[in-house]
PDB file of C-alpha atoms in Angstrom:
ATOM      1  CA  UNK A   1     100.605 119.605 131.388  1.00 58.00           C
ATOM      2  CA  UNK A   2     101.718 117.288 134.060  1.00 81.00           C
ATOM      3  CA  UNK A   3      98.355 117.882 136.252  1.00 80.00           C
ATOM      4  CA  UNK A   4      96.009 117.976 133.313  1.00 85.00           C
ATOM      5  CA  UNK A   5      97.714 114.373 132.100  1.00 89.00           C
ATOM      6  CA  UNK A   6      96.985 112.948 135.283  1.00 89.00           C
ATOM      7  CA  UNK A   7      93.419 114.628 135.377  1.00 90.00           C
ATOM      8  CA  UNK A   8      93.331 112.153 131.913  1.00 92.00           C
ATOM      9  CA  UNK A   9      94.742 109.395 133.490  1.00 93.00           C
ATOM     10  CA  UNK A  10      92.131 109.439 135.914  1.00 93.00           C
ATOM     11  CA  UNK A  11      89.174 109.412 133.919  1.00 93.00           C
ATOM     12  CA  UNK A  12      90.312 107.372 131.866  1.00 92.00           C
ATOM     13  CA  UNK A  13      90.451 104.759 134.612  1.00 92.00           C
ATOM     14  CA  UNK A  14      87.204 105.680 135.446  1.00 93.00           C
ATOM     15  CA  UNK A  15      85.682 104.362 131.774  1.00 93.00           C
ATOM     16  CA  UNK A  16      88.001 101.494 131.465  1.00 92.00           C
ATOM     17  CA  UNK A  17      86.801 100.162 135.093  1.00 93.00           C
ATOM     18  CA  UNK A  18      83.543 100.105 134.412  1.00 92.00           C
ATOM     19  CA  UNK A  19      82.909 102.723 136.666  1.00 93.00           C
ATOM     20  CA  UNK A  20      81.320 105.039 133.829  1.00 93.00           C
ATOM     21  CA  UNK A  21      80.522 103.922 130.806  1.00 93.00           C
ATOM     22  CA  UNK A  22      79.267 104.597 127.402  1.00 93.00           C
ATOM     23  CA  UNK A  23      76.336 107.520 127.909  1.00 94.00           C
ATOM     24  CA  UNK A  24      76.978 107.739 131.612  1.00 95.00           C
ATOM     25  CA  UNK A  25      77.053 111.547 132.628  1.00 95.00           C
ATOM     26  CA  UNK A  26      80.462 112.903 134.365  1.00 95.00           C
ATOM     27  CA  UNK A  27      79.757 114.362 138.214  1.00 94.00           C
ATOM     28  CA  UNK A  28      79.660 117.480 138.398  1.00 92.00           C
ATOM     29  CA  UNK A  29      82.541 119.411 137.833  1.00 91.00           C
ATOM     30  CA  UNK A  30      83.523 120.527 141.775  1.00 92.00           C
ATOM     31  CA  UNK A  31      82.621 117.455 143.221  1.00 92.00           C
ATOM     32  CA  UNK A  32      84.663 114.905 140.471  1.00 92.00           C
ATOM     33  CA  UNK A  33      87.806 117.750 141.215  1.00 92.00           C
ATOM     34  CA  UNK A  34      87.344 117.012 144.625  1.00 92.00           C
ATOM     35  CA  UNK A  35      86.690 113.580 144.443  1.00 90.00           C
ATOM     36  CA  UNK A  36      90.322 112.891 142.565  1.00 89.00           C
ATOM     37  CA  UNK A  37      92.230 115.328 143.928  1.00 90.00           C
ATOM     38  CA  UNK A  38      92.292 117.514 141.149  1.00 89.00           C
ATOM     39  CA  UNK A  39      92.397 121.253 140.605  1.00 91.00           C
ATOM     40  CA  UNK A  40      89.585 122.539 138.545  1.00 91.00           C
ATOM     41  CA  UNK A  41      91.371 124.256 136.043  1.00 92.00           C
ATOM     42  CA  UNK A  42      93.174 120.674 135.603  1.00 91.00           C
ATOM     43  CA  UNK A  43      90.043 119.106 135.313  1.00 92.00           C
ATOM     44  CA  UNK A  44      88.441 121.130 132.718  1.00 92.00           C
ATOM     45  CA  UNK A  45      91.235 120.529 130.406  1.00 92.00           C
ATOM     46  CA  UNK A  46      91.440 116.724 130.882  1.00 93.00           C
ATOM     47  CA  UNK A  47      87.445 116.973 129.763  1.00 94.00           C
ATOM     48  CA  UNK A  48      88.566 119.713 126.853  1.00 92.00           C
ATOM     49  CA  UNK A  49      91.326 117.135 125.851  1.00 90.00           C
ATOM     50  CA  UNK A  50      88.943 113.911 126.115  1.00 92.00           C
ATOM     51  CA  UNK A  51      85.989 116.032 124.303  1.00 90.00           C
ATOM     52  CA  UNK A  52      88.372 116.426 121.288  1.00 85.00           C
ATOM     53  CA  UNK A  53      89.141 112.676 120.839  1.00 84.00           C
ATOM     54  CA  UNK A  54      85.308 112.274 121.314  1.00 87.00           C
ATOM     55  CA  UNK A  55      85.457 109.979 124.546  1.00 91.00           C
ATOM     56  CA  UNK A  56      83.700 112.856 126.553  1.00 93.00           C
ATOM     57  CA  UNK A  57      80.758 114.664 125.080  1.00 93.00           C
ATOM     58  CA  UNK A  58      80.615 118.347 126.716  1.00 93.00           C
ATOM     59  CA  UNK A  59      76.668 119.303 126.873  1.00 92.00           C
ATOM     60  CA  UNK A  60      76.499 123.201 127.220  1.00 88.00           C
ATOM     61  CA  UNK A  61      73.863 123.465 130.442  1.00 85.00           C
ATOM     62  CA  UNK A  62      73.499 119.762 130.768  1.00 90.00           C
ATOM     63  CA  UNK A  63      76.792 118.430 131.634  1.00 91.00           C
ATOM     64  CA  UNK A  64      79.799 116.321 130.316  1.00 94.00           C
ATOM     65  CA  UNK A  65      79.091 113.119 129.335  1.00 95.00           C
ATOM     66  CA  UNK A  66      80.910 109.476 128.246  1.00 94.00           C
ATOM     67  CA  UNK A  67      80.438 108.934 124.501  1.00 92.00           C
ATOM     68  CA  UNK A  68      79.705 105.545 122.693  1.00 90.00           C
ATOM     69  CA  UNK A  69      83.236 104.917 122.848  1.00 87.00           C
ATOM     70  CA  UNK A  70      82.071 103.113 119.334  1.00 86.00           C
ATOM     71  CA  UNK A  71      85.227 102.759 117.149  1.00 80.00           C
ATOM     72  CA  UNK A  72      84.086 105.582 114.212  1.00 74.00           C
ATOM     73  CA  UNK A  73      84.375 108.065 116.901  1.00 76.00           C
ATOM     74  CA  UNK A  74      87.264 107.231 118.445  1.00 74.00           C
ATOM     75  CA  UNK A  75      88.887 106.386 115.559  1.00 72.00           C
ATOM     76  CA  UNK A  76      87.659 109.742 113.992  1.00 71.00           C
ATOM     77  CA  UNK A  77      90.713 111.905 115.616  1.00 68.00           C
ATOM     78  CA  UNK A  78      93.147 109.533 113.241  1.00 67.00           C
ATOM     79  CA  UNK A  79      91.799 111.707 110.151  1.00 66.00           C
ATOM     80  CA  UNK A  80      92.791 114.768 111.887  1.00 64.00           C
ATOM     81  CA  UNK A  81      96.165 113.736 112.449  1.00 64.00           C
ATOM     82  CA  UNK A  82      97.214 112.153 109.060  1.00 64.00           C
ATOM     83  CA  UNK A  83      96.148 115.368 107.693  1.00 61.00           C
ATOM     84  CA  UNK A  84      98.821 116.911 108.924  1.00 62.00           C
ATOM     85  CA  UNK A  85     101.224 114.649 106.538  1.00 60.00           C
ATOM     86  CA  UNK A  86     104.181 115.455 104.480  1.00 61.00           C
ATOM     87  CA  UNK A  87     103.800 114.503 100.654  1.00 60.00           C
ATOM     88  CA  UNK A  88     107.097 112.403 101.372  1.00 65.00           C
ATOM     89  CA  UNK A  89     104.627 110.365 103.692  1.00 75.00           C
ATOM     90  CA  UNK A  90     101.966 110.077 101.478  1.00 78.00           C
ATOM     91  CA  UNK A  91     103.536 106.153 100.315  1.00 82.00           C
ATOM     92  CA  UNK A  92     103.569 104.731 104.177  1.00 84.00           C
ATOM     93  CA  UNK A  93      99.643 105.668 103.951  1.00 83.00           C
ATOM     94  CA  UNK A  94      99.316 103.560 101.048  1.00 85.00           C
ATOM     95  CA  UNK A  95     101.247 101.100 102.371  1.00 88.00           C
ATOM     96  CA  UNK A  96      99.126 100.545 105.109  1.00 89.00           C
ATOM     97  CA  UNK A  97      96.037 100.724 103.026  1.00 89.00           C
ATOM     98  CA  UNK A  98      97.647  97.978 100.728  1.00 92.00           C
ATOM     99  CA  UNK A  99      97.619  96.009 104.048  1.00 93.00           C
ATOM    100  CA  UNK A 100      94.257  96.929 105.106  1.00 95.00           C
ATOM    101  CA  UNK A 101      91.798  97.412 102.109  1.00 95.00           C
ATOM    102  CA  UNK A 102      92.444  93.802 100.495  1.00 97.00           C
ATOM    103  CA  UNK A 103      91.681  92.459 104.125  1.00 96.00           C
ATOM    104  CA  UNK A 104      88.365  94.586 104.186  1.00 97.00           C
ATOM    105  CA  UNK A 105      87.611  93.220 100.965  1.00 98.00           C
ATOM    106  CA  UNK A 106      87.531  89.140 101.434  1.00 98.00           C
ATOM    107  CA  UNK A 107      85.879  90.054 104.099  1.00 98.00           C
ATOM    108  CA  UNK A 108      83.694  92.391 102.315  1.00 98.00           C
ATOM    109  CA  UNK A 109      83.006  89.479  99.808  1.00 98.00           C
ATOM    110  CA  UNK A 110      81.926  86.963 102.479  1.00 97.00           C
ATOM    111  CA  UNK A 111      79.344  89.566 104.414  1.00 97.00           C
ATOM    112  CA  UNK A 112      77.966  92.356 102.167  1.00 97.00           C
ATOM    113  CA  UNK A 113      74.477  91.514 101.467  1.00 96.00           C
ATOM    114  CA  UNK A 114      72.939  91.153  97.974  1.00 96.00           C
ATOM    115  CA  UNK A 115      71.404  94.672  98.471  1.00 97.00           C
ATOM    116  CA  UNK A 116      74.720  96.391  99.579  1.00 97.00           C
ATOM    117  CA  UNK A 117      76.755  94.573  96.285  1.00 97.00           C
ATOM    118  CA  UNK A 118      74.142  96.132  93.908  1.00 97.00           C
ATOM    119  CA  UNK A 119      74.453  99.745  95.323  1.00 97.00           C
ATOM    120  CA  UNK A 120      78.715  98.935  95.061  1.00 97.00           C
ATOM    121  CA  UNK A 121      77.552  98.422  91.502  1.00 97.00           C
ATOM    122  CA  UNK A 122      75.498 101.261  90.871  1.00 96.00           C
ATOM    123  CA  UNK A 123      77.941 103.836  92.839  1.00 96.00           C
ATOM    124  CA  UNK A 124      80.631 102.341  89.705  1.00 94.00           C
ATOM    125  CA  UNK A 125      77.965 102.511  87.127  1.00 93.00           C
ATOM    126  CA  UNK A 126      77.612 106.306  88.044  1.00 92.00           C
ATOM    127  CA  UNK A 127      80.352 107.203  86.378  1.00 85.00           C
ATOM    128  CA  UNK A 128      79.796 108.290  82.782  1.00 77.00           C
ATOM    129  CA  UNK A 129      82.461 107.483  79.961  1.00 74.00           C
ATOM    130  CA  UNK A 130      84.702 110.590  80.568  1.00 78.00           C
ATOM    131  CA  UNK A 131      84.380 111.840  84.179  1.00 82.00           C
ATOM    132  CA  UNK A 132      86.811 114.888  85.766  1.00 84.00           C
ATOM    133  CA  UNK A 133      89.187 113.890  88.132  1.00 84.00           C
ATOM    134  CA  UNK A 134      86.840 115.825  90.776  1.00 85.00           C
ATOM    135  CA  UNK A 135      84.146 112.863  89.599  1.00 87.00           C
ATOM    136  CA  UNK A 136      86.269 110.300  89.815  1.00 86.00           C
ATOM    137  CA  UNK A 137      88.040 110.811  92.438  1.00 86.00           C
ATOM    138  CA  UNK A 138      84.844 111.291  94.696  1.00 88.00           C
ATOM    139  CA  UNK A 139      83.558 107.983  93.607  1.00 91.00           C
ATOM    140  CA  UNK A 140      86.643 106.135  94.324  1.00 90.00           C
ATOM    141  CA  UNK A 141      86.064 107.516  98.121  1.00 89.00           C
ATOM    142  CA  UNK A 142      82.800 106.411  97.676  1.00 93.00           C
ATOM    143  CA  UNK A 143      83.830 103.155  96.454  1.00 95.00           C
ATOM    144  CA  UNK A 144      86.253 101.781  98.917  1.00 93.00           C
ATOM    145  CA  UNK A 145      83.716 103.172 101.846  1.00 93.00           C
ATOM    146  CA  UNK A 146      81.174 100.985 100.931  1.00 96.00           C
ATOM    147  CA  UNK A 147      83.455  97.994 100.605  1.00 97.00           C
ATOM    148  CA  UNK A 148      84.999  98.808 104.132  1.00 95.00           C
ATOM    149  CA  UNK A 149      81.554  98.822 105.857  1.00 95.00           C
ATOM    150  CA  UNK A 150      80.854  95.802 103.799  1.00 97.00           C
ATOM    151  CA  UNK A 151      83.445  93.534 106.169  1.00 96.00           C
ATOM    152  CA  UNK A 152      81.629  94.339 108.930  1.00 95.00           C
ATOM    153  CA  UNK A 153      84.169  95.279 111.146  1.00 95.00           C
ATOM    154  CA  UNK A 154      83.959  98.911 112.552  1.00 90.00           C
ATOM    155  CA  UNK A 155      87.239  99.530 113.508  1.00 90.00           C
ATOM    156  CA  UNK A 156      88.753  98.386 110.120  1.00 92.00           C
ATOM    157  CA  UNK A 157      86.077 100.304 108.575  1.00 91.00           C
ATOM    158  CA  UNK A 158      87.299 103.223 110.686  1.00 87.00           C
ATOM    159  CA  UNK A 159      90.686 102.784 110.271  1.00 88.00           C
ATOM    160  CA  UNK A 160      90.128 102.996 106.507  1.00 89.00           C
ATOM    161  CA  UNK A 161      88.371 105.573 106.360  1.00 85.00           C
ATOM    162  CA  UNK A 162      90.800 107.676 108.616  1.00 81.00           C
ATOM    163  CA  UNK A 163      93.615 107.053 105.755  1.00 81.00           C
ATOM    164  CA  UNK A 164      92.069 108.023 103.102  1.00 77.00           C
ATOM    165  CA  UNK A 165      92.402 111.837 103.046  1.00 71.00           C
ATOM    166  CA  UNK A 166      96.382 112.005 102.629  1.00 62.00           C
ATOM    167  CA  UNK A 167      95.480 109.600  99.260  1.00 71.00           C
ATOM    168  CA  UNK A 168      93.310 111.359  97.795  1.00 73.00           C
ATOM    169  CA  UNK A 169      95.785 113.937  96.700  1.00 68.00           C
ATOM    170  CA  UNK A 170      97.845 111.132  95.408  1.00 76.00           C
ATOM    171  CA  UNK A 171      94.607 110.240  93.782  1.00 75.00           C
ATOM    172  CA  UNK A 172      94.325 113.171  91.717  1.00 72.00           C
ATOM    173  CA  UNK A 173      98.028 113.324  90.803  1.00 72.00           C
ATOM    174  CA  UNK A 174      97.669 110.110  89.113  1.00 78.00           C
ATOM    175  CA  UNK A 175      94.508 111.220  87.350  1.00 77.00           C
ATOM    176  CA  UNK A 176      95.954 114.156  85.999  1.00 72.00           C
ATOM    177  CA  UNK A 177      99.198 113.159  85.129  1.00 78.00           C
ATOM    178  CA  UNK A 178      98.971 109.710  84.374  1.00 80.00           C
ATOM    179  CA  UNK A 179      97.131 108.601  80.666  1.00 80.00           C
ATOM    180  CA  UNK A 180      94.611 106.235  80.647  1.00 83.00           C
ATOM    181  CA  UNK A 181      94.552 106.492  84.970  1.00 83.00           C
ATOM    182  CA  UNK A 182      90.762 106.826  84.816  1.00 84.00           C
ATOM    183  CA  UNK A 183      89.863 103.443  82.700  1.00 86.00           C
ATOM    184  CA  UNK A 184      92.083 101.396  84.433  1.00 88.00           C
ATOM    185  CA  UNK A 185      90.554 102.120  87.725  1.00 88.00           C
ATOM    186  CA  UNK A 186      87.284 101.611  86.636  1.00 90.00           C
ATOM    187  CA  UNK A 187      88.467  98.157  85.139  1.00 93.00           C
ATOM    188  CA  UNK A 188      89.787  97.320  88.624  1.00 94.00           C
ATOM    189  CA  UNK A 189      86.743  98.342  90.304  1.00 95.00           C
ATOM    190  CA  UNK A 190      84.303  96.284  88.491  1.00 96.00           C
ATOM    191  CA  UNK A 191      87.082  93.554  88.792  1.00 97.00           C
ATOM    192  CA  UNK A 192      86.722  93.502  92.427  1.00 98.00           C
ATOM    193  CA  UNK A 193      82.679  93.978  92.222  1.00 98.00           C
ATOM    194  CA  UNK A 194      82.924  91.186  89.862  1.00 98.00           C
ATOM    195  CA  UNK A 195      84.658  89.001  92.524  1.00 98.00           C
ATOM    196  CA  UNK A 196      82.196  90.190  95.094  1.00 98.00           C
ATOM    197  CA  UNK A 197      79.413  89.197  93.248  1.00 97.00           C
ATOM    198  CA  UNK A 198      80.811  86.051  92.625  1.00 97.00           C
ATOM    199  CA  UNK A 199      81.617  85.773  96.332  1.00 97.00           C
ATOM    200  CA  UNK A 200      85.131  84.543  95.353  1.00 98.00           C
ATOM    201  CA  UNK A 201      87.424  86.662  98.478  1.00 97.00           C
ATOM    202  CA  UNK A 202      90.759  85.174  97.482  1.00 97.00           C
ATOM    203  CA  UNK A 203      89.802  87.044  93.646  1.00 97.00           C
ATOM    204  CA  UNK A 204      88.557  90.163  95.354  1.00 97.00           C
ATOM    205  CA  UNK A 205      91.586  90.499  97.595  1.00 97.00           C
ATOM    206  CA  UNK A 206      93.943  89.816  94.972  1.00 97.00           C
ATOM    207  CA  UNK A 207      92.034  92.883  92.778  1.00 97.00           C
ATOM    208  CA  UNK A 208      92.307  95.032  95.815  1.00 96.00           C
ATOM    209  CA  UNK A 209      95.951  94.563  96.194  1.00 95.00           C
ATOM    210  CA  UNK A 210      96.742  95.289  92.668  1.00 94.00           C
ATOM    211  CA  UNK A 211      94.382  98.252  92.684  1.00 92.00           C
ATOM    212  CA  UNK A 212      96.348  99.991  95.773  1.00 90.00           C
ATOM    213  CA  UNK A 213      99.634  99.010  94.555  1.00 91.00           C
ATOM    214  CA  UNK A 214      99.378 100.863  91.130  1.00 88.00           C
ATOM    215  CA  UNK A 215      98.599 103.710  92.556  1.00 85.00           C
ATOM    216  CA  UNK A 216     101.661 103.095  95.028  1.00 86.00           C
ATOM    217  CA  UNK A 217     104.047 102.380  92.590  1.00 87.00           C
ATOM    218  CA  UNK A 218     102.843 105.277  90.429  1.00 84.00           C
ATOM    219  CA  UNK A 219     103.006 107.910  93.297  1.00 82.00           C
ATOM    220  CA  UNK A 220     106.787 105.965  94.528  1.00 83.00           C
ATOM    221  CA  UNK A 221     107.835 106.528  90.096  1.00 83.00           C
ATOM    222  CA  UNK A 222     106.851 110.325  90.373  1.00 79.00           C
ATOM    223  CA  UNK A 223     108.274 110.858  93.451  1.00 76.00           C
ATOM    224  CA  UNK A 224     111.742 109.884  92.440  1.00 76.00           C
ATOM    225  CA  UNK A 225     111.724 111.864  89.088  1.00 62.00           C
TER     226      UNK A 225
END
């Protein structure tokens, strides 16, 4: 492990010096082990190890190549590790997203277009008066996507989108267990569409916050029982 770290550390230096960059295709393979002093078989699993975290992109016949390095896929490996969460951890998740999503939405609020607000509307507006917890659920992923490519930042956007899987669990607990769940997140969905459309950030990060934090407190109740 030793050798294929610094196999890692090397290429890494490589991207962050500017030396390859985003698209740029690796040496080949005998000549880049050569080149750093590395052993083959270390090589290959720095680029297996780098391939899974999607900063290499290993091209069967055509060679290994740098990625876009864009944020959604190299933020993408965070959704494979939260999945491996306890239910106990399931509330630290939401914590963060309390932090995050209200952020994502004043932003949201200041640089969605007029477009992008009426498809948030219509993906709410989807939802017929007594939708399954499969339904609703879906459309509350839905939902809070949109709004986090609405702010316009990639890596929030990313980072958002990487915490939601452990919730969605929580999600459906809530939904099934809790009466009268359903209508009182679609209230505090077209509450925060509302303050979108209005273009009022300070009202549709205050919504967010309350929206996240019912669902926290619920989940932190039924934990404890």
């Amino acid at each position: 492990m030793a050798l294929t770290d610094e196999a890692i550390d090397k290429i890494k230096g490589m991207i962050t010096s500017g030396e390859l960059g985003p698209g740029d295709r690796l040496p080949k393979e005998a000549d880049l082990a050569e080149r750093l002093g590395l052993s083959r078989n270390s090589l290959r699993e720095a680029v297996k190890a780098l391939s899974m975290i999607r900063v290499l992109d290993v091209r069967q016949g055509d060679g290994t190549y740098v990625t876009s390095l864009e944020p959604n896929l190299l933020l993408d490996a965070l959704s494979f590790v939260v999945d491996f969460h306890r239910d106990d951890t399931v509330l630290e998740f939401l914590e963060v997203r309390r932090i995050l999503e209200p952020a994502a939405t004043a932003l949201a609020t200041q640089r969605m277009s007029e477009e992008d607000v009426i498809k948030l509307q219509a993906v709410l507006d989807q939802l017929g008066d007594d939708p399954t917890i499969e339904a609703l659920v879906a459309n509350d992923l839905e939902f809070h996507r949109l709004i986090a490519a609405g702010s316009g930042n990639a890596v929030l956007c990313s980072l958002i989108d990487g915490l939601s899987g452990p919730t969605t669990r929580a999600r459906i607990w809530r939904g099934l267990t809790q009466e009268g769940a359903a209508a009182r997140t679609r209230e505090q969905h077209q509450a925060i569409v509302d303050a979108i459309t209005a273009r009022q950030p300070d009202l549709a990060r205050s919504w967010a916050s309350i929206h996240v934090a019912g669902v926290e407190e619920w989940l932190r109740r039924a934990l404890t029982i």
